[in-house]
PDB file of C-alpha atoms in Angstrom:
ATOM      1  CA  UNK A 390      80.930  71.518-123.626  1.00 57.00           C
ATOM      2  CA  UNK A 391      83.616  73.719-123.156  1.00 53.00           C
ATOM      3  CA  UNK A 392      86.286  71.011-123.244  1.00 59.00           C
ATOM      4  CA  UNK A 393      84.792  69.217-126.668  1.00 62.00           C
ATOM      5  CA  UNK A 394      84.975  72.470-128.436  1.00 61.00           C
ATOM      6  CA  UNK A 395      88.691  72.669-127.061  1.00 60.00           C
ATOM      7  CA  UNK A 396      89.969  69.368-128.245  1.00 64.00           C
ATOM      8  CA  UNK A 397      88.510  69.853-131.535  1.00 63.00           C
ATOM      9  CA  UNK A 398      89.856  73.354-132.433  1.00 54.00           C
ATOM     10  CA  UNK A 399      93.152  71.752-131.050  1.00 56.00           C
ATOM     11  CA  UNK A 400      92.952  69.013-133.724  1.00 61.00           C
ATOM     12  CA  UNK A 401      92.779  72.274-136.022  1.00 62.00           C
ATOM     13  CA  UNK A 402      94.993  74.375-134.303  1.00 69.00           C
ATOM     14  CA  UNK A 403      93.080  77.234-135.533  1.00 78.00           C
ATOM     15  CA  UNK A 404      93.709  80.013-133.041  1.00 82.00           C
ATOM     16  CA  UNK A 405      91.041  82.571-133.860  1.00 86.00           C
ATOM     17  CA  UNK A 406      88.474  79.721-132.977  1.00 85.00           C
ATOM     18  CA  UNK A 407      90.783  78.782-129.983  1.00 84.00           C
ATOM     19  CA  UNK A 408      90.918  82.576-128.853  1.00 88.00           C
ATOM     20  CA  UNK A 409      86.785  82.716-129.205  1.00 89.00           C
ATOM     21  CA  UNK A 410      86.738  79.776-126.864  1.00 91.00           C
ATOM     22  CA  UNK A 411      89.002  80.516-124.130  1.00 91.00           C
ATOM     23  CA  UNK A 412      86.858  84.646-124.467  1.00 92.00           C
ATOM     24  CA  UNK A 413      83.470  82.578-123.865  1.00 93.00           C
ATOM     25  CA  UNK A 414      84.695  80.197-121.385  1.00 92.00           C
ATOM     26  CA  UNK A 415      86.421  83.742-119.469  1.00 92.00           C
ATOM     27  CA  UNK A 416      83.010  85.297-119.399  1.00 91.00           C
ATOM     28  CA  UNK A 417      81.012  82.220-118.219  1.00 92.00           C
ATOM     29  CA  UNK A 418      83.067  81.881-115.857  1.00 90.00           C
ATOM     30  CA  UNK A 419      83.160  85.917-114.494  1.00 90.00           C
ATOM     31  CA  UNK A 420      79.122  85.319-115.014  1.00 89.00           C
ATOM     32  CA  UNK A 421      79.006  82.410-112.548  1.00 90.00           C
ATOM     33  CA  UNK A 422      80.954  84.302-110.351  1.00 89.00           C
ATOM     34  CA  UNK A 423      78.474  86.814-110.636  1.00 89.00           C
ATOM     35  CA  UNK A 424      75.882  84.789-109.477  1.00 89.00           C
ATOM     36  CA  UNK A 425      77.615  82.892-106.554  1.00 90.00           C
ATOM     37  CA  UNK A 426      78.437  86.009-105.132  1.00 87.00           C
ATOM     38  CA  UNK A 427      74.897  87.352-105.329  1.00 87.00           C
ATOM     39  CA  UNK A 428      73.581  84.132-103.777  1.00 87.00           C
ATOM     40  CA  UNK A 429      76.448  83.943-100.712  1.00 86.00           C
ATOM     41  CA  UNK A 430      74.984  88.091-100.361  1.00 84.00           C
ATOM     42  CA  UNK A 431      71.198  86.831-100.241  1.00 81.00           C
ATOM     43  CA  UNK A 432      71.659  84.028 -98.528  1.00 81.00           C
ATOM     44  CA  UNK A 433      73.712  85.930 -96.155  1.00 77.00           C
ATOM     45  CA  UNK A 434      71.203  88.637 -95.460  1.00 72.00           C
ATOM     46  CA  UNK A 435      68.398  85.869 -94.986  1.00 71.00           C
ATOM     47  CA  UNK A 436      70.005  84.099 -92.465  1.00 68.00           C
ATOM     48  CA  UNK A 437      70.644  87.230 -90.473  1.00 65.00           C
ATOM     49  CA  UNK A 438      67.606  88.897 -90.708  1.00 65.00           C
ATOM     50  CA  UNK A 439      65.883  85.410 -89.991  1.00 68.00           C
ATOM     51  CA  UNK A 440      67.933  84.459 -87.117  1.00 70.00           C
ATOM     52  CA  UNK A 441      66.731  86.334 -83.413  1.00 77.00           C
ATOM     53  CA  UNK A 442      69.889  87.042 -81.594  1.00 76.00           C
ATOM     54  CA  UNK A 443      68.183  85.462 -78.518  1.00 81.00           C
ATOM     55  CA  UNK A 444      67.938  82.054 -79.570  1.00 82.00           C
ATOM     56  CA  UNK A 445      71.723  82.121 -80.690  1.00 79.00           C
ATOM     57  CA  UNK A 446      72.430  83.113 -76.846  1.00 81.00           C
ATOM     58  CA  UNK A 447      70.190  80.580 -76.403  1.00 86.00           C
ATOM     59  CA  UNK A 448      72.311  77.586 -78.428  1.00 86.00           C
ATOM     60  CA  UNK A 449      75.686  79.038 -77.038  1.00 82.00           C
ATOM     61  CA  UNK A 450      74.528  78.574 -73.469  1.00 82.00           C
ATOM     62  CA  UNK A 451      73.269  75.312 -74.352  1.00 86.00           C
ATOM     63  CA  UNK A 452      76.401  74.080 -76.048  1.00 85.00           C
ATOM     64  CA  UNK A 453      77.954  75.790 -72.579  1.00 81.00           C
ATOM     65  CA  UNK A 454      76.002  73.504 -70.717  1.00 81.00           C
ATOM     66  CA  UNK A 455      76.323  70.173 -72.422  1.00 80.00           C
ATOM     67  CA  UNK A 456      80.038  70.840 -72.307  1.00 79.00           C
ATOM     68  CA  UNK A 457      80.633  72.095 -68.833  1.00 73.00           C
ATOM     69  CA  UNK A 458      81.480  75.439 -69.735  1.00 70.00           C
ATOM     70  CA  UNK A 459      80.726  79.027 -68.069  1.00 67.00           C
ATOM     71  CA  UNK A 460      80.408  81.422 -71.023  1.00 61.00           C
ATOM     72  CA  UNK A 461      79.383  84.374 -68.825  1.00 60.00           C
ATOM     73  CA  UNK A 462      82.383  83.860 -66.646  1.00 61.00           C
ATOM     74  CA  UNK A 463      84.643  83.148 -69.234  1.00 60.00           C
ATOM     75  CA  UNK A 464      83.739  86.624 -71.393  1.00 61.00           C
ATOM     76  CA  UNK A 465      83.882  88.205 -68.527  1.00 60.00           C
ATOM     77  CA  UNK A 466      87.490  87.026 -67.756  1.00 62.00           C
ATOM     78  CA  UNK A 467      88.578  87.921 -70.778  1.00 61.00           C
ATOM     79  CA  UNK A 468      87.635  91.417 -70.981  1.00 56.00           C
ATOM     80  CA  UNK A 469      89.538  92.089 -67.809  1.00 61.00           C
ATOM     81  CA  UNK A 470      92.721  89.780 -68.874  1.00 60.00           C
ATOM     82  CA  UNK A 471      95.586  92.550 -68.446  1.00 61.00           C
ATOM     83  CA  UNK A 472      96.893  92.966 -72.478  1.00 59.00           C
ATOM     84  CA  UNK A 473     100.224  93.553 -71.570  1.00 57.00           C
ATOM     85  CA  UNK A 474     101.573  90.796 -69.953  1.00 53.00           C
ATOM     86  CA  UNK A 475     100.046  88.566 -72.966  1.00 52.00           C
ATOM     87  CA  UNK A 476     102.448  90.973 -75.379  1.00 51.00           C
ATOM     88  CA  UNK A 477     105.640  90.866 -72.870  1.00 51.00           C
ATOM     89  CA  UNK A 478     105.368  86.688 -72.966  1.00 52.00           C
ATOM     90  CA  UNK A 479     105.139  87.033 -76.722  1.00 51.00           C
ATOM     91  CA  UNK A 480     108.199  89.050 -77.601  1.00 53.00           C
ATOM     92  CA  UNK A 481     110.094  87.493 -75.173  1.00 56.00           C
ATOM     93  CA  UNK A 482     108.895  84.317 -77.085  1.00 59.00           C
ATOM     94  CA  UNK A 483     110.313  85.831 -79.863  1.00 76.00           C
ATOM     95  CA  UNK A 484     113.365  87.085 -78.855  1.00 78.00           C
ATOM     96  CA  UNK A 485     114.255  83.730 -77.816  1.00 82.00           C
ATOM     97  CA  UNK A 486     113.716  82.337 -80.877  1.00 82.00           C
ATOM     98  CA  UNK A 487     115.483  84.943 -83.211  1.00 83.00           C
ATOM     99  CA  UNK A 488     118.533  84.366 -80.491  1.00 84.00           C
ATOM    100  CA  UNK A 489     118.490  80.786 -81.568  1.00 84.00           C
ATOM    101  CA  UNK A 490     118.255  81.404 -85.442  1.00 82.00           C
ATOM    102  CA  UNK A 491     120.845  83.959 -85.331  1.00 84.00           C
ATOM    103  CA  UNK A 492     123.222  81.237 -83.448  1.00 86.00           C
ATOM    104  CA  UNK A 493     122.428  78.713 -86.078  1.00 84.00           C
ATOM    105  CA  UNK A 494     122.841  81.145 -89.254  1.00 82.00           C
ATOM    106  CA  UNK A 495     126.361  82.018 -87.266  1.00 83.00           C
ATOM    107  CA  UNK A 496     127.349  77.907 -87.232  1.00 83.00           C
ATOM    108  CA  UNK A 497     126.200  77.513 -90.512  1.00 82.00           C
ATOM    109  CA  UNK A 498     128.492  80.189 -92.122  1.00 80.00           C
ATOM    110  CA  UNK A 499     131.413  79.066 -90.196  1.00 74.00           C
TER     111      UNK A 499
END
C-alpha cells in the first residue's frame, strides 16, 4: 500500500504528500515494532513459566545419552578448570601474533 502511494506522489513529485507518506510509513513501522516486542516479552514469559526446570534436566541428560556424553562430569570439570593457565595460553597466543604483524608492517614499509 505503502509503495503504490509512493510511486504515485513520485509521478507528482509533490513533497508535502511525499513527507506525509514516509511520517505514516515511520510510525507503522515503530507500531509494529511495538507489537513484536510485546509478543517476543509474552511469549517469552510463557515459555518460562510453562517449562519445569526438571524436564529440561531431563532432555539435556537425554541428549547426553544419545550422544555419549557425561554432562555431570563435564560441569563438574569445568568449574574446577584452573582460569589462569587458559589466560597465559591466550596472551601468549597473542603476543605471537602481534610479533608477526609488527614484522610484516616493518617489511612492508621498507
Amino acid at each position: 500500500k505503502a509503495v503504490v502511494s509512493t510511486q504515485s506522489t513520485g509521478a507528482s513529485m509533490d513533497l508535502n504528500k511525499v513527507q506525509q507518506i514516509m511520517d505514516k510509513f515511520e510510525q507503522q513501522t515503530e507500531n509494529l515494532d511495538v507489537q513484536a516486542n510485546a509478543m517476543d516479552e509474552s511469549m517469552g514469559a510463557a515459555t518460562t513459566l510453562s517449562t519445569p526446570a526438571d524436564q529440561v534436566d531431563a532432555l539435556i541428560q537425554q541428549v547426553a545419552d544419545e550422544n555419549g556424553l557425561e554432562t555431570v562430569d563435564m560441569l563438574a570439570d569445568a568449574a574446577s578448570a584452573p582460569t589462569d593457565s587458559i589466560a597465559a595460553g591466550s596472551s601468549s597466543v597473542s603476543a605471537q601474533q602481534e610479533d608477526a604483524l609488527t614484522r610484516r608492517l616493518a617489511q612492508l614499509r621498507n
